[in-house]
Coordinates of C-alpha atoms in Angstrom, one line a residue:
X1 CA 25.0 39.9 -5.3
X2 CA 22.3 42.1 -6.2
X3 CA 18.9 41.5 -7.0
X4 CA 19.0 40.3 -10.9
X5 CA 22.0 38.3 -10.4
X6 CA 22.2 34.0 -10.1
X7 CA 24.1 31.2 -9.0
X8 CA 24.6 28.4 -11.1
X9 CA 25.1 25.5 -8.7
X10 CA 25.1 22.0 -9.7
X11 CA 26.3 20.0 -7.3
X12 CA 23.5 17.6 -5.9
X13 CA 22.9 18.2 -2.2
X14 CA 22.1 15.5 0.0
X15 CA 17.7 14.4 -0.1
X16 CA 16.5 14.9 3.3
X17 CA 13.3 15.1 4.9
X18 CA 11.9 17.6 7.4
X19 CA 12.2 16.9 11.4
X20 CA 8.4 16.1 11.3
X21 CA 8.2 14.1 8.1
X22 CA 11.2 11.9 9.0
X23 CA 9.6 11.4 12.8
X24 CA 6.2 10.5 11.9
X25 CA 8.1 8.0 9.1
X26 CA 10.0 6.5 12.0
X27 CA 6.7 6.1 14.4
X28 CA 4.9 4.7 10.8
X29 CA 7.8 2.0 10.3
X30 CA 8.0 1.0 14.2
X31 CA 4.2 0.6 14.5
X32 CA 3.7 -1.2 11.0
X33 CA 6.7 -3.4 12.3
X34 CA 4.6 -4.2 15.3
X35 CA 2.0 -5.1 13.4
X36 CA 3.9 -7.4 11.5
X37 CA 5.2 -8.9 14.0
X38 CA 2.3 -9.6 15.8
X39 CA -0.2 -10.3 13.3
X40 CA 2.3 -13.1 12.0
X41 CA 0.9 -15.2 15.1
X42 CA -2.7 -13.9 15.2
X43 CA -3.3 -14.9 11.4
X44 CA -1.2 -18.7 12.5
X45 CA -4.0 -19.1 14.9
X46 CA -6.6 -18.2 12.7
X47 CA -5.5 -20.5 10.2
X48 CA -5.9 -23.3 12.3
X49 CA -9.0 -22.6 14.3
X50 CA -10.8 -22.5 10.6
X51 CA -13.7 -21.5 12.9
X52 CA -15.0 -18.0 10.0
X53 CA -12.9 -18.6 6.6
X54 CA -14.4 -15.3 5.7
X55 CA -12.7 -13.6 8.8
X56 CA -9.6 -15.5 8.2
X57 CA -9.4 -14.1 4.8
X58 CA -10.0 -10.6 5.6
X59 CA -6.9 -11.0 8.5
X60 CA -4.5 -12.7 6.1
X61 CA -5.3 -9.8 3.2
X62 CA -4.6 -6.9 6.1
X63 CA -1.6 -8.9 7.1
X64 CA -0.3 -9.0 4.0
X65 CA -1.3 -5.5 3.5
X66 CA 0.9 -4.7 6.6
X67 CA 3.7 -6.3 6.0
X68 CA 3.8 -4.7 1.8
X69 CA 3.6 -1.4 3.9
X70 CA 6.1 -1.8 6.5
X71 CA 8.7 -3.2 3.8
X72 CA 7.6 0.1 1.5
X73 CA 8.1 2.6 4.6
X74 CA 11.4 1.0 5.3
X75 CA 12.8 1.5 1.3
X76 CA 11.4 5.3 1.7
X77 CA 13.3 5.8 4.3
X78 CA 16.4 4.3 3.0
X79 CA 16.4 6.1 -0.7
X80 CA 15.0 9.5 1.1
X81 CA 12.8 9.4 -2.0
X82 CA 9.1 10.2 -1.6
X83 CA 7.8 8.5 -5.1
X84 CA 9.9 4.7 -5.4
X85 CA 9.0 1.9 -7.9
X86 CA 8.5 -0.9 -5.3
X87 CA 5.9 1.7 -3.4
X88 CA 3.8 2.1 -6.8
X89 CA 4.7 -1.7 -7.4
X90 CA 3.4 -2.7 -4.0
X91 CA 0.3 -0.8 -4.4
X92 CA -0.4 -2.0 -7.6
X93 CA -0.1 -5.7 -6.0
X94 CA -2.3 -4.4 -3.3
X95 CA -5.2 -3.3 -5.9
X96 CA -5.1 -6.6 -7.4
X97 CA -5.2 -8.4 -4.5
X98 CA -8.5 -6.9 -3.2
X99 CA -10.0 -7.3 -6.0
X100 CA -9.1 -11.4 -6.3
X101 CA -10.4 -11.0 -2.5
X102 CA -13.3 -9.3 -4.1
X103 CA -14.7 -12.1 -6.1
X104 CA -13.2 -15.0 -4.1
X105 CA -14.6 -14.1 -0.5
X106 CA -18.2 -14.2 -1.7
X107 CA -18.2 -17.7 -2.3
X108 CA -17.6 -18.8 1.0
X109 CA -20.0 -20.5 2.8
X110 CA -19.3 -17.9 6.3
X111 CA -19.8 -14.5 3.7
X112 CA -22.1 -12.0 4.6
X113 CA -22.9 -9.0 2.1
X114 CA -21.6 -5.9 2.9
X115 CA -24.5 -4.3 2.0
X116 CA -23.3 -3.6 -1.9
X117 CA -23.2 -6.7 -4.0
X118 CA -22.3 -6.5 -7.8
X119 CA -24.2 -9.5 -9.9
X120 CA -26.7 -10.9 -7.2
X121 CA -29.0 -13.5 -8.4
X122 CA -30.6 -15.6 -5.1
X123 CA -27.8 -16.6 -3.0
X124 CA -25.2 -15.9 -5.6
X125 CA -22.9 -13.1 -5.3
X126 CA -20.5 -12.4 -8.2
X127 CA -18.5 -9.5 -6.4
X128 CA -18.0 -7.6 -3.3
X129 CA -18.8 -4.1 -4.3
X130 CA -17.1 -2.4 -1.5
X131 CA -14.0 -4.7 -2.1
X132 CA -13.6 -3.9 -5.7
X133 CA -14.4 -0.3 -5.4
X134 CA -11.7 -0.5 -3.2
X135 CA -9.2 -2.4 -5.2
X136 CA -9.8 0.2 -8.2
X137 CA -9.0 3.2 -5.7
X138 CA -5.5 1.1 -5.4
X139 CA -5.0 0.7 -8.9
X140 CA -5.6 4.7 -9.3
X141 CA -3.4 5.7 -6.7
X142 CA -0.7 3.5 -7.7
X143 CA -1.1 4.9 -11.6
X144 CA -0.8 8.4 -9.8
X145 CA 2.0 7.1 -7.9
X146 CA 4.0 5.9 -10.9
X147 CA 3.4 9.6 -12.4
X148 CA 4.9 10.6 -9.7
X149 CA 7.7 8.9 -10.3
X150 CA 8.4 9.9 -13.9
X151 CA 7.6 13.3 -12.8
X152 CA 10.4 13.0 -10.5
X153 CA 13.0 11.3 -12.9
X154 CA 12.0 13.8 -15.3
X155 CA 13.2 16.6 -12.9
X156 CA 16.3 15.1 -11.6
X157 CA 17.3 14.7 -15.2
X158 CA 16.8 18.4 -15.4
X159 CA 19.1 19.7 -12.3

């Protein structure tokens, strides 16, 4: 073939991911497995100690976080896909999660301010700032997550 000429394949190879990628997925899923696992009985405990409700609350939203990641990293893996709906889904449930933690956390009687408070009058807190600046970085990245996604449907339509 010389240098102007083309191939026109269309056969649809095979989606993998490089040595390193698929490695570090592997290590990702294990260790978020563990954490599953394990956090499952920590968070039991903490539940009925009921010692810091605000502590408990923080555990049970990091567990849950865990366990929406581990099941995410698992469907990756499986569809070799970088950009899947239930990862931008699971996000998205993540955002909105932290910030119902955001406003629900402050009204317990163990809270202490993080420092950035949104609507404080006296001993009344409205919102976690830090929460909720979190929860709308969530709700962003899963937005630019489901992009993704069309962006990739869009170009597998293509080839």
């Amino acid at each position: 073939m010389g240098e102007s000429d083309f191939t026109t394949d269309v056969n649809v190879t095979e989606k993998k991911f490089s040595r390193k990628l698929k490695f570090l997925l592997i290590l990702a899923i294990f260790l978020t497995g563990m954490i599953a696992v394990c956090g499952f009985y920590s968070v039991m405990v903490m539940l009925q100690e009921e010692e810091n409700i605000t502590i408990t609350a923080y555990s049970l939203i990091s567990y849950l976080f865990d366990c929406m990641i581990f099941i995410s990293l698992i469907r990756i893996y499986a569809r070799k896909q970088f950009f899947i709906q239930s990862l931008q889904k699971n996000i998205l449930i993540m955002g909105w999660m932290i910030i119902c933690g955001a406003f629900i956390i402050t009204h317990f009687s163990t809270y202490h301010s993080s420092g950035f408070s949104i609507m404080q009058y006296g001993s009344f807190i409205l919102a976690d700032g830090r929460m909720l600046t979190l929860g709308i970085l969530f709700l962003v990245f899963s937005s630019l997550i489901k992009e993704g996604l069309e962006m990739q449907k869009e170009m597998d339509k293509i080839l």
